[in-house]
CSV table of C-alpha atoms in Angstrom, one decimal:
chain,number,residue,atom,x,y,z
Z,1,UNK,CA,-74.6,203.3,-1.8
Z,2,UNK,CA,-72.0,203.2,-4.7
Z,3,UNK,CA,-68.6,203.7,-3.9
Z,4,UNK,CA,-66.2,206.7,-4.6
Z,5,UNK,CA,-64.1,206.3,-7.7
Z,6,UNK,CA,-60.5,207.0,-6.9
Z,7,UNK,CA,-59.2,210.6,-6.5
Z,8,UNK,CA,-63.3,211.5,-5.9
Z,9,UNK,CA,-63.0,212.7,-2.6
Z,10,UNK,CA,-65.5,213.8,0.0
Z,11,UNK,CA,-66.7,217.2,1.3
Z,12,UNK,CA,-68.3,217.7,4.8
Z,13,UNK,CA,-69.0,220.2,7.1
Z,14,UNK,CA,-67.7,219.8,10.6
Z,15,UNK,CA,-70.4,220.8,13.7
Z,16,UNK,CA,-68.3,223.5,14.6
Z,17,UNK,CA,-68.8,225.2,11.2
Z,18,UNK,CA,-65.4,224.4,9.4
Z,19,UNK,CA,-65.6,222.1,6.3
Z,20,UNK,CA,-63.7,219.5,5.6
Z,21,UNK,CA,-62.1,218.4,2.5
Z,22,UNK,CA,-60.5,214.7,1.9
Z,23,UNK,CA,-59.0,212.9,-0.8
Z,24,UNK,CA,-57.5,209.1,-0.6
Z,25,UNK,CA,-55.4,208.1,-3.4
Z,26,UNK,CA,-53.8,204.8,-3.1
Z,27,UNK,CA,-52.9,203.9,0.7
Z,28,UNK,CA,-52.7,207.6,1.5
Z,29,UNK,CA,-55.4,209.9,2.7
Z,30,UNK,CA,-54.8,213.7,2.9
Z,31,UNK,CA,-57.3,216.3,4.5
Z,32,UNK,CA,-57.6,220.2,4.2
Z,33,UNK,CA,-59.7,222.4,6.1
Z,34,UNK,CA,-61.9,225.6,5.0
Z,35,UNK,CA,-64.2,228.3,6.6
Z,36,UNK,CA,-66.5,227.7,3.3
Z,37,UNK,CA,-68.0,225.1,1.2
Z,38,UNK,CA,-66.7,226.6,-1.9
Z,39,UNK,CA,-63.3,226.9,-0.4
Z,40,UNK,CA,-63.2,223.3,0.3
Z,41,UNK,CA,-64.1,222.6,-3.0
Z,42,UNK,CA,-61.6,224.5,-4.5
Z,43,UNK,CA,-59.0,222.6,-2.2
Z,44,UNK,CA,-60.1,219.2,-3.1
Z,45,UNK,CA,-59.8,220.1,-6.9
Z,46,UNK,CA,-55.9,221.2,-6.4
Z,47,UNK,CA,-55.6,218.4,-4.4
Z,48,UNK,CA,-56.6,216.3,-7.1
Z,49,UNK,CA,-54.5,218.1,-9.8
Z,50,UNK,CA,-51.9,217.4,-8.0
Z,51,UNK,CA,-52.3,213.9,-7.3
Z,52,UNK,CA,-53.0,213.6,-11.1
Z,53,UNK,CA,-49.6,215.1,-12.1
Z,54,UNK,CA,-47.4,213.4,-9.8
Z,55,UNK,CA,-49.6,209.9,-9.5
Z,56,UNK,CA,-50.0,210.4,-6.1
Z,57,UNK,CA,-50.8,212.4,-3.3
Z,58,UNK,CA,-48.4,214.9,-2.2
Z,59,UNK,CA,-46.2,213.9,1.1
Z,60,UNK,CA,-45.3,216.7,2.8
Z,61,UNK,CA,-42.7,215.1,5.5
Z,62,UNK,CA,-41.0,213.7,2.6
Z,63,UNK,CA,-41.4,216.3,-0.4
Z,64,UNK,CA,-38.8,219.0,-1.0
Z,65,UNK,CA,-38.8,222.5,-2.0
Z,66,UNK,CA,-37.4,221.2,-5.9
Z,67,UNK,CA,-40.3,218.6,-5.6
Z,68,UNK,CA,-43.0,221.0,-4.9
Z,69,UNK,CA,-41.6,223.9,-7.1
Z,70,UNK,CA,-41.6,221.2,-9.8
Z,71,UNK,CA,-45.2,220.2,-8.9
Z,72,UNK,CA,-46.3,223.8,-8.4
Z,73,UNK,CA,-45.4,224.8,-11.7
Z,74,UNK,CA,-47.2,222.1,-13.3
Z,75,UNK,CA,-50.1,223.7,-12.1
Z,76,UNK,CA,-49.3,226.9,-12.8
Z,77,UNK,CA,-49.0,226.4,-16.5
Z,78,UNK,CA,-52.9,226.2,-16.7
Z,79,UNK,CA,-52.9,229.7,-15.5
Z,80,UNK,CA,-50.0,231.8,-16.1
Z,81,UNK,CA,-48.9,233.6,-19.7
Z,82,UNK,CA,-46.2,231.6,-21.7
Z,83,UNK,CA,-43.6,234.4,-20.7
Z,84,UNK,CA,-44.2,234.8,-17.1
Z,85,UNK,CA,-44.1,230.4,-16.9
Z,86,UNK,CA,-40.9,230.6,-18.8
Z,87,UNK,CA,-39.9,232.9,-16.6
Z,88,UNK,CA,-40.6,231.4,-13.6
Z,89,UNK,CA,-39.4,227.7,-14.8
Z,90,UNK,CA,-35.8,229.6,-15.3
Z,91,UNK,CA,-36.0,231.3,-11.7
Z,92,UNK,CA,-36.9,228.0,-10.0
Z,93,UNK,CA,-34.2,226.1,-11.9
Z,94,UNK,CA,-31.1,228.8,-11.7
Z,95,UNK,CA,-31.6,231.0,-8.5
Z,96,UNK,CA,-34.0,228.8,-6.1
Z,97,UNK,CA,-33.5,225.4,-6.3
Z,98,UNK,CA,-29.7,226.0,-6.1
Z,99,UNK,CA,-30.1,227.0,-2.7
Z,100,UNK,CA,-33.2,225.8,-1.2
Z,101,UNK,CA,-34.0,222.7,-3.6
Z,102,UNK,CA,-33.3,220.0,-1.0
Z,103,UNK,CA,-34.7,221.6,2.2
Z,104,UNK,CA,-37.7,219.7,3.1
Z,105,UNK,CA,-41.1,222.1,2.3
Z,106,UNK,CA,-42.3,221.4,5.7
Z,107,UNK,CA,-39.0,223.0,7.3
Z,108,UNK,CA,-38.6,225.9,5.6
Z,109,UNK,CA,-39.2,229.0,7.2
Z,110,UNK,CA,-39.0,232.6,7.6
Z,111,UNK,CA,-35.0,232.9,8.5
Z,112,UNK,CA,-34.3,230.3,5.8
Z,113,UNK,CA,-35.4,232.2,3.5
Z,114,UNK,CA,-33.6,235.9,4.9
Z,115,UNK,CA,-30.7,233.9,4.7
Z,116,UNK,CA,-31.1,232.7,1.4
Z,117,UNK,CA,-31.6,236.4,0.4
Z,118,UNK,CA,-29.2,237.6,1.9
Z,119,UNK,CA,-26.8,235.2,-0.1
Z,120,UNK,CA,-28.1,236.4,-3.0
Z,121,UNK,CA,-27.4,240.1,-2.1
Z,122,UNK,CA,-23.7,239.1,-1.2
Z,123,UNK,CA,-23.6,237.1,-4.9
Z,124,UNK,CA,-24.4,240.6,-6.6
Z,125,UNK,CA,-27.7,239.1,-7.7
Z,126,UNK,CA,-29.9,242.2,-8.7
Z,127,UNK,CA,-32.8,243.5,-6.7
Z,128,UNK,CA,-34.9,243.5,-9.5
Z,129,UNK,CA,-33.8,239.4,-9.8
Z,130,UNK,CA,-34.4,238.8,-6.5
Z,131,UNK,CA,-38.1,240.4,-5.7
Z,132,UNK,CA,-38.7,238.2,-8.7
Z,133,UNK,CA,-37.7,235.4,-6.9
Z,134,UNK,CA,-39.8,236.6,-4.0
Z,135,UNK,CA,-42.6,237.0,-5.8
Z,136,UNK,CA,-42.2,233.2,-7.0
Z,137,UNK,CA,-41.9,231.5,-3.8
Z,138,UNK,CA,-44.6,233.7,-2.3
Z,139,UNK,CA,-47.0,232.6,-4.5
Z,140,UNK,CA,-46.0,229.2,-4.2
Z,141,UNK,CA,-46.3,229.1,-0.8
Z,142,UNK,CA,-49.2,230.4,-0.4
Z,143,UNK,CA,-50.5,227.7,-2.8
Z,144,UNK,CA,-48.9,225.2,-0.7
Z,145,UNK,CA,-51.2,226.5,2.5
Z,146,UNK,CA,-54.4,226.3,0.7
Z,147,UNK,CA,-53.0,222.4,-0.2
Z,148,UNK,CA,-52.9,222.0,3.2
Z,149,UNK,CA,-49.0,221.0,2.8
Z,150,UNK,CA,-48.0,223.3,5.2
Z,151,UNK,CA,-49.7,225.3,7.9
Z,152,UNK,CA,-48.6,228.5,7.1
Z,153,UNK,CA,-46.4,231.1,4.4
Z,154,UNK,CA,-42.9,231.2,5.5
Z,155,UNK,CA,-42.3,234.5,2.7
Z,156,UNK,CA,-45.2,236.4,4.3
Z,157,UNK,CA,-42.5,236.9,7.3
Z,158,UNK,CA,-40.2,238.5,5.6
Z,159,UNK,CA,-39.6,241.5,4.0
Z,160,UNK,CA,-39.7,241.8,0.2
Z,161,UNK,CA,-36.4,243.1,-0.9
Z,162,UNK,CA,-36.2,246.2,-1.8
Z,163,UNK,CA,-35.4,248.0,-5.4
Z,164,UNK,CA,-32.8,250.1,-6.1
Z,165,UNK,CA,-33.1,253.7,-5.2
Z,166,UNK,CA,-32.4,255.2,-8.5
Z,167,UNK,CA,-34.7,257.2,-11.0
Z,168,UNK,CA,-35.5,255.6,-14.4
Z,169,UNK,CA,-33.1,257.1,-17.4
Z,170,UNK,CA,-35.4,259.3,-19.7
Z,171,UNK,CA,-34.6,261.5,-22.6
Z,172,UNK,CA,-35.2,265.5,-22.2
Z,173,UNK,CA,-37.7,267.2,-24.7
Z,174,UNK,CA,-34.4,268.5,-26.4
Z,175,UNK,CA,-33.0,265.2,-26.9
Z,176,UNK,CA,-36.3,263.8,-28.0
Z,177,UNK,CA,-36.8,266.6,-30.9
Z,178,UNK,CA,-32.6,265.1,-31.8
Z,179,UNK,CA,-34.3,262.2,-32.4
Z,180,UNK,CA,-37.2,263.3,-34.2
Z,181,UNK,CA,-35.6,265.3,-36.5
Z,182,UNK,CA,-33.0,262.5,-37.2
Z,183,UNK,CA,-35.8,260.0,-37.6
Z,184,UNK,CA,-37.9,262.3,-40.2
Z,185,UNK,CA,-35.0,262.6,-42.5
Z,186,UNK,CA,-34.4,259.2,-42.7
Z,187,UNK,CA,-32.1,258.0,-40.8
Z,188,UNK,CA,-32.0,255.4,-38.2
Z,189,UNK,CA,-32.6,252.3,-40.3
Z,190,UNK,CA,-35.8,250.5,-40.8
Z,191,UNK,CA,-36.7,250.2,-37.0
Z,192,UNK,CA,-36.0,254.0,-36.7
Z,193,UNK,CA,-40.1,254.4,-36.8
Z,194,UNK,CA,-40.8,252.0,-34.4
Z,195,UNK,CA,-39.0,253.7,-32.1
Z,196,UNK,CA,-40.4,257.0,-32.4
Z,197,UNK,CA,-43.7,254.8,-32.2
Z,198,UNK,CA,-42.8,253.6,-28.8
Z,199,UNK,CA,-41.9,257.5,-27.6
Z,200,UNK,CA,-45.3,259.1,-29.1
Z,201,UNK,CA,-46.9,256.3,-27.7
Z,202,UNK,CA,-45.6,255.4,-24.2
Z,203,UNK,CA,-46.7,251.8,-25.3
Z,204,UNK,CA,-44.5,248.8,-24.6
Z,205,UNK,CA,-42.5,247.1,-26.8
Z,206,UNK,CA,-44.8,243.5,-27.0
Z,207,UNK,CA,-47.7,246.2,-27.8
Z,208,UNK,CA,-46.2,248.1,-30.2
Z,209,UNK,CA,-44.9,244.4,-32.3
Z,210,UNK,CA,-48.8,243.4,-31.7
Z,211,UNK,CA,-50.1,246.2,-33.6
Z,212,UNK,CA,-51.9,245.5,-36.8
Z,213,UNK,CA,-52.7,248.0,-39.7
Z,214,UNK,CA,-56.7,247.5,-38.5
Z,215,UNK,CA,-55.8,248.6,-34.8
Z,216,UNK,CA,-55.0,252.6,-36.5
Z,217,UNK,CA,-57.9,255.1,-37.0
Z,218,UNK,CA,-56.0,257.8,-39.3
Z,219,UNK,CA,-59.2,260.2,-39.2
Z,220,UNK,CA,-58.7,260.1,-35.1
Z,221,UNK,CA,-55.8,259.6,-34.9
Z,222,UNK,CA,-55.5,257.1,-32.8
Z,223,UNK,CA,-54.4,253.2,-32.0
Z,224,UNK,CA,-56.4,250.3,-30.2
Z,225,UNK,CA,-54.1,248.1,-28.3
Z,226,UNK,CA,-55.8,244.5,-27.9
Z,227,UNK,CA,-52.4,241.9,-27.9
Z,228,UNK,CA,-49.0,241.8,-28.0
Z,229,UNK,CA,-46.1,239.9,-29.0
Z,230,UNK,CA,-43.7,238.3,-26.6
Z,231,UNK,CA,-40.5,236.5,-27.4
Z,232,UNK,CA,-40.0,232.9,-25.6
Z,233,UNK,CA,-37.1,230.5,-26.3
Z,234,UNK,CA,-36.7,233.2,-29.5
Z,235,UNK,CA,-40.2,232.4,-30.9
Z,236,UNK,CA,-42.6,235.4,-30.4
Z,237,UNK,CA,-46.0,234.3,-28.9
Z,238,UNK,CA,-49.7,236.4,-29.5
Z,239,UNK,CA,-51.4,236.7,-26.5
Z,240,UNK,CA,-53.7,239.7,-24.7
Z,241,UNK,CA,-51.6,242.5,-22.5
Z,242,UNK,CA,-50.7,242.1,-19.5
Z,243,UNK,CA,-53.9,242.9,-17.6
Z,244,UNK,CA,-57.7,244.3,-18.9
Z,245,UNK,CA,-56.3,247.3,-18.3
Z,246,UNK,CA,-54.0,246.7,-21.3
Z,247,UNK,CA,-56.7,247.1,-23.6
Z,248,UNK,CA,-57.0,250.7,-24.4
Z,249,UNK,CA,-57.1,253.1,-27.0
Z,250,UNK,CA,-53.9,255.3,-27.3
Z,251,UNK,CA,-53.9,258.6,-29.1
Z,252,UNK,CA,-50.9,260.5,-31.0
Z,253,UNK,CA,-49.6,263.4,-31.5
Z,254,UNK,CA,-49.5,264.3,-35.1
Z,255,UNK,CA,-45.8,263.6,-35.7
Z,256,UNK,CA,-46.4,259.9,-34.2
Z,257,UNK,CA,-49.4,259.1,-36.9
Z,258,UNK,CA,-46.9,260.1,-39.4
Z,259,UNK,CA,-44.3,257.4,-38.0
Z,260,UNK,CA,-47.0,254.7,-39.2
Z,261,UNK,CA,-47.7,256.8,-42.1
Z,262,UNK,CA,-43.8,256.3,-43.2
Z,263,UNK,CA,-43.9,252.8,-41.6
Z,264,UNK,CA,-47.6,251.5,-43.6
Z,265,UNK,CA,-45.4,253.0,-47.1
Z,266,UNK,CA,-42.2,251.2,-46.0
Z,267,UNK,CA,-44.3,247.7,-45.2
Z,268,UNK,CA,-45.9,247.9,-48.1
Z,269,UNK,CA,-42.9,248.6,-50.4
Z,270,UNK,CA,-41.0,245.3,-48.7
Z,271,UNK,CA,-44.5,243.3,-49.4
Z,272,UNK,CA,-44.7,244.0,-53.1
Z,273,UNK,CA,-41.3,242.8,-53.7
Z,274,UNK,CA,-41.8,239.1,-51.2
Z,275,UNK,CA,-42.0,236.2,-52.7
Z,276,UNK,CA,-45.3,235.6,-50.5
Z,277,UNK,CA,-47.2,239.2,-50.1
Z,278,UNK,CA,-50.2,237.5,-48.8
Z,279,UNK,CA,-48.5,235.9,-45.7
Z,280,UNK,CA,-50.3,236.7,-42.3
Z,281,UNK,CA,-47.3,238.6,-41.0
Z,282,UNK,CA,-47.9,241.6,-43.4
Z,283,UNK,CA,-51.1,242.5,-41.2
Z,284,UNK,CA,-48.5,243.8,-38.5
Z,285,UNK,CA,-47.6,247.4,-38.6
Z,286,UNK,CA,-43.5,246.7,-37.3
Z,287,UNK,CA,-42.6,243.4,-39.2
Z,288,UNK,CA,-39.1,243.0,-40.9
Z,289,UNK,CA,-38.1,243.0,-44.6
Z,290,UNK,CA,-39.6,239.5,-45.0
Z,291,UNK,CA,-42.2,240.2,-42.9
Z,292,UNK,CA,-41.5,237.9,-40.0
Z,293,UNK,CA,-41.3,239.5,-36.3
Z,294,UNK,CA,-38.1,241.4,-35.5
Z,295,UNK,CA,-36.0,239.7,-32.4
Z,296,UNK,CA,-35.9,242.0,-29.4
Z,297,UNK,CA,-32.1,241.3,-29.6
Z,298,UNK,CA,-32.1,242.6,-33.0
Z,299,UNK,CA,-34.2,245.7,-32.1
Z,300,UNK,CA,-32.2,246.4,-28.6
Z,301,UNK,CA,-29.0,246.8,-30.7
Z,302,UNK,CA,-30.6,248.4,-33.6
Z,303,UNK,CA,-31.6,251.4,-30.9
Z,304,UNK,CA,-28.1,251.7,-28.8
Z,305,UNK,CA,-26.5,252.4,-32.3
Z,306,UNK,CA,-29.0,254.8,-33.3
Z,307,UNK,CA,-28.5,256.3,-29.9
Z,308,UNK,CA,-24.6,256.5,-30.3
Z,309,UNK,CA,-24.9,257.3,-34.0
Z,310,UNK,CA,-26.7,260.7,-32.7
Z,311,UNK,CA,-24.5,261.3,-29.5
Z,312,UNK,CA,-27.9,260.8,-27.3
Z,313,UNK,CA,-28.4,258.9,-23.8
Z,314,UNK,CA,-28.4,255.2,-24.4
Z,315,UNK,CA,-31.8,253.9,-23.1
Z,316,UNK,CA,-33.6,250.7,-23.0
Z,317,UNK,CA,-36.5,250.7,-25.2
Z,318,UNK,CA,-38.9,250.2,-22.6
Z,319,UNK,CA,-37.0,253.8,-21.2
Z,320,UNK,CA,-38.8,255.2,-24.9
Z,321,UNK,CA,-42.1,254.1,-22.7
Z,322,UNK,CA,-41.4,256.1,-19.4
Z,323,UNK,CA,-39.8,259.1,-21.1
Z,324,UNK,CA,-43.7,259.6,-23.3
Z,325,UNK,CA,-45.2,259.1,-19.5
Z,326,UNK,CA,-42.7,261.2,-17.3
Z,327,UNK,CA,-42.7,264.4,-20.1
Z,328,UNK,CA,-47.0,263.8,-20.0
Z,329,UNK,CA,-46.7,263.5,-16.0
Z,330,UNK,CA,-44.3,267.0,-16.0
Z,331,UNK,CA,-46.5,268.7,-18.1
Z,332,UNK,CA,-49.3,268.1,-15.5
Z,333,UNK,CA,-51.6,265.4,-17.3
Z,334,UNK,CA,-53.5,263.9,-14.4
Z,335,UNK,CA,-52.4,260.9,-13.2
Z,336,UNK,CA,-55.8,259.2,-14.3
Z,337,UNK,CA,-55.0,259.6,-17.6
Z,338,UNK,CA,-51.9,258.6,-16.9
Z,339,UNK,CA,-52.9,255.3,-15.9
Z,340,UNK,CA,-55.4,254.9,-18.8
Z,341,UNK,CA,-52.5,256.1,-21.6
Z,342,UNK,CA,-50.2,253.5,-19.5
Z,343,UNK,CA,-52.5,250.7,-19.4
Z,344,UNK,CA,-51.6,250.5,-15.5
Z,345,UNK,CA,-54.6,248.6,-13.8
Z,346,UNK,CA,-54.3,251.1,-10.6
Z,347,UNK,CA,-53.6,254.6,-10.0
Z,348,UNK,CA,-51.3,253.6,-7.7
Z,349,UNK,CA,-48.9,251.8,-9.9
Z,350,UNK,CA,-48.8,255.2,-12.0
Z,351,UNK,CA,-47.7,257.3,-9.1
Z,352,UNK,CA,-45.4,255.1,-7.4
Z,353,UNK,CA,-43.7,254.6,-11.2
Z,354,UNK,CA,-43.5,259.1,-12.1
Z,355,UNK,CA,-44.9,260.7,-9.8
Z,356,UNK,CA,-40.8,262.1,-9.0
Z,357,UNK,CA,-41.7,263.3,-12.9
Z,358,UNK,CA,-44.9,265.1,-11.8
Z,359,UNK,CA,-43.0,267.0,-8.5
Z,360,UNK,CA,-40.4,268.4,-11.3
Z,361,UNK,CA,-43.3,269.2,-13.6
Z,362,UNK,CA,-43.2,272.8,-12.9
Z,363,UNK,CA,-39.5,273.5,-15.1
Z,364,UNK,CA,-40.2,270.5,-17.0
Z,365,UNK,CA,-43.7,271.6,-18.3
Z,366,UNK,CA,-42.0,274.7,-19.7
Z,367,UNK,CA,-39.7,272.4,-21.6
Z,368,UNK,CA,-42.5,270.8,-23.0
Z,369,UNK,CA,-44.0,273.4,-24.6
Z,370,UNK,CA,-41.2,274.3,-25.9
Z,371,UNK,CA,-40.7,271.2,-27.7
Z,372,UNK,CA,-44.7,270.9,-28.5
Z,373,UNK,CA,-44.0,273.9,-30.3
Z,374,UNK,CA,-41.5,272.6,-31.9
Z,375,UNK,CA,-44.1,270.1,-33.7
């Protein structure tokens, strides 16, 4: 019989129905266990990613929670968008590691990590931080029980930390038409229309930069959504949305096809007078003078002056997003078309997100025909 090349491993099922997975690399054997063959499998192939990225086979008695996040998120990168890895690689190095780095995986457990929690509650770190950093090691661990580093998921003993218990800021129809009108007379600047994209829209901001003059049907009146930009290290990447349920088709009202009508003549104008009309960026709808992507800095200031300039809320832009979806759920638009306009992948996401919109819809509905009528 020809012997195993290294890091081949061995699969075999045990006579009281369990399979077995093992893997020897150098002096050091490790073995997982699985209820099914494919399971095993699966195990012996992250076992042998690993051992491939670190050149050997993972100690758990000696590796620490740095170690493994390090190791983890080599993995990872295979799977996850560039955004969400960035964003994870700067959670690991500035709010985890801090803290829990150089606690050995194999003793970390549930009140280690209420503790740690709890530290970061008392150093004013943000609820919406922290279930970020939840969601991190939760995954992580988890990962590290099908390794078979450790036997079980400390995080799954803990509770997730909770939000905060405050509404999201929207605009009211009567602010909204404020902003209209200011916007249809010009003023604003040259992101005013992407603006009043995102709020006849209720897309999000990567969706609305992914756009591309193609994506519009002007006789329906309507946009397909397939990518979207995000910004990482200041560079924006293309990639899909953030789940299948991201790709949709999005229709507007008629005062939001005439934001891309003013937006397609404003693009067009800055293209004939480039020194390069043909470049690739032209073929996006919300590009800047030169054509390049604008920086979400740049766009995030751009709006908070527009905002002061008209003596209106300040928002976040992604607040453009929830005030389309909140005014839609008042008005009494069913919650699956909710989810479908939203690009949500469950109903239940859309509810727990406006449904405090759709048990004010009653007075609010009235305001919304008022402004429809408006337009």
């Amino acid at each position: 019989m020809a012997r195993r090349a290294k890091g081949e491993g061995s699969i075999y099922q045990r006579q009281d129905g369990y399979w077995v997975a093992s893997l020897r690399w150098g002096n050091r054997r490790t073995t997982v266990y699985a209820t099914t063959k494919q399971e095993a499998v699966s195990k012996l192939q992250e076992l042998q990613r690993a051992a491939h990225t670190l050149g050997r086979l993972p100690d758990p008695a000696r590796l620490t929670v740095r170690d493994y996040l390090t190791l983890w998120l080599e993995q990872a990168a295979q799977r996850l968008k560039v955004k969400t890895l960035a964003n994870y690689q700067g959670l690991a190095e500035h709010l985890i590691t801090p803290h829990l780095g150089a606690i050995k995986l194999t003793r970390l457990n549930g009140l280690t990590l209420a503790n740690y929690f709890a530290r970061l509650t008392k150093e004013n770190i943000s609820p919406f931080r922290q279930r970020q950093a939840f969601a991190l090691l939760h995954k992580a661990l988890g990962d590290a029980v099908r390794w078979g580093l450790i036997p079980h998921n400390p995080a799954t003993t803990i509770d997730r930390p909770k939000p905060k218990g405050q509404r999201r800021t929207i605009w009211t129809p009567q602010q909204v038409t404020i902003f209209l009108r200011a916007v249809e007379v010009g003023k604003g600047g040259q992101y005013a229309d992407l603006f009043a994209f995102l709020l006849a829209s209720g897309c999000r901001l990567g969706e609305a930069l992914g756009l591309t003059w193609r994506d519009i049907d002007w006789q329906a009146g309507t946009v397909r959504i397939e990518r979207q930009i995000t910004e990482v290290a200041g560079k924006p990447i293309e990639g899909r949305p953030k789940s299948e349920a991201g790709i949709r088709t999005v229709a507007l009202p008629s005062w939001g096809l005439a934001t891309l009508q003013r937006q397609r003549a404003r693009v067009r104008e800055w293209q004939l007078k480039s020194d390069n009309p043909f470049a690739p960026g032209w073929q996006h709808c919300f590009v800047t003078g030169i054509g390049s992507m604008p920086e979400a800095t740049n766009l995030r200031r751009a709006f908070r002056r527009l905002c002061e300039v008209l003596g209106l809320p300040p928002l976040r832009l992604h607040d453009l997003r929830h005030t389309n979806l909140s005014l839609l759920a008042a008005s009494g638009v069913p919650v699956k078309d909710l989810q479908q306009r939203a690009g949500h992948s469950s109903a239940t996401l859309t509810l727990s997100v406006y449904l405090h919109a759709a048990e004010d819809g009653d007075r609010k509905a009235a305001q919304m025909l008022e402004f429809l009528a408006g337009h």
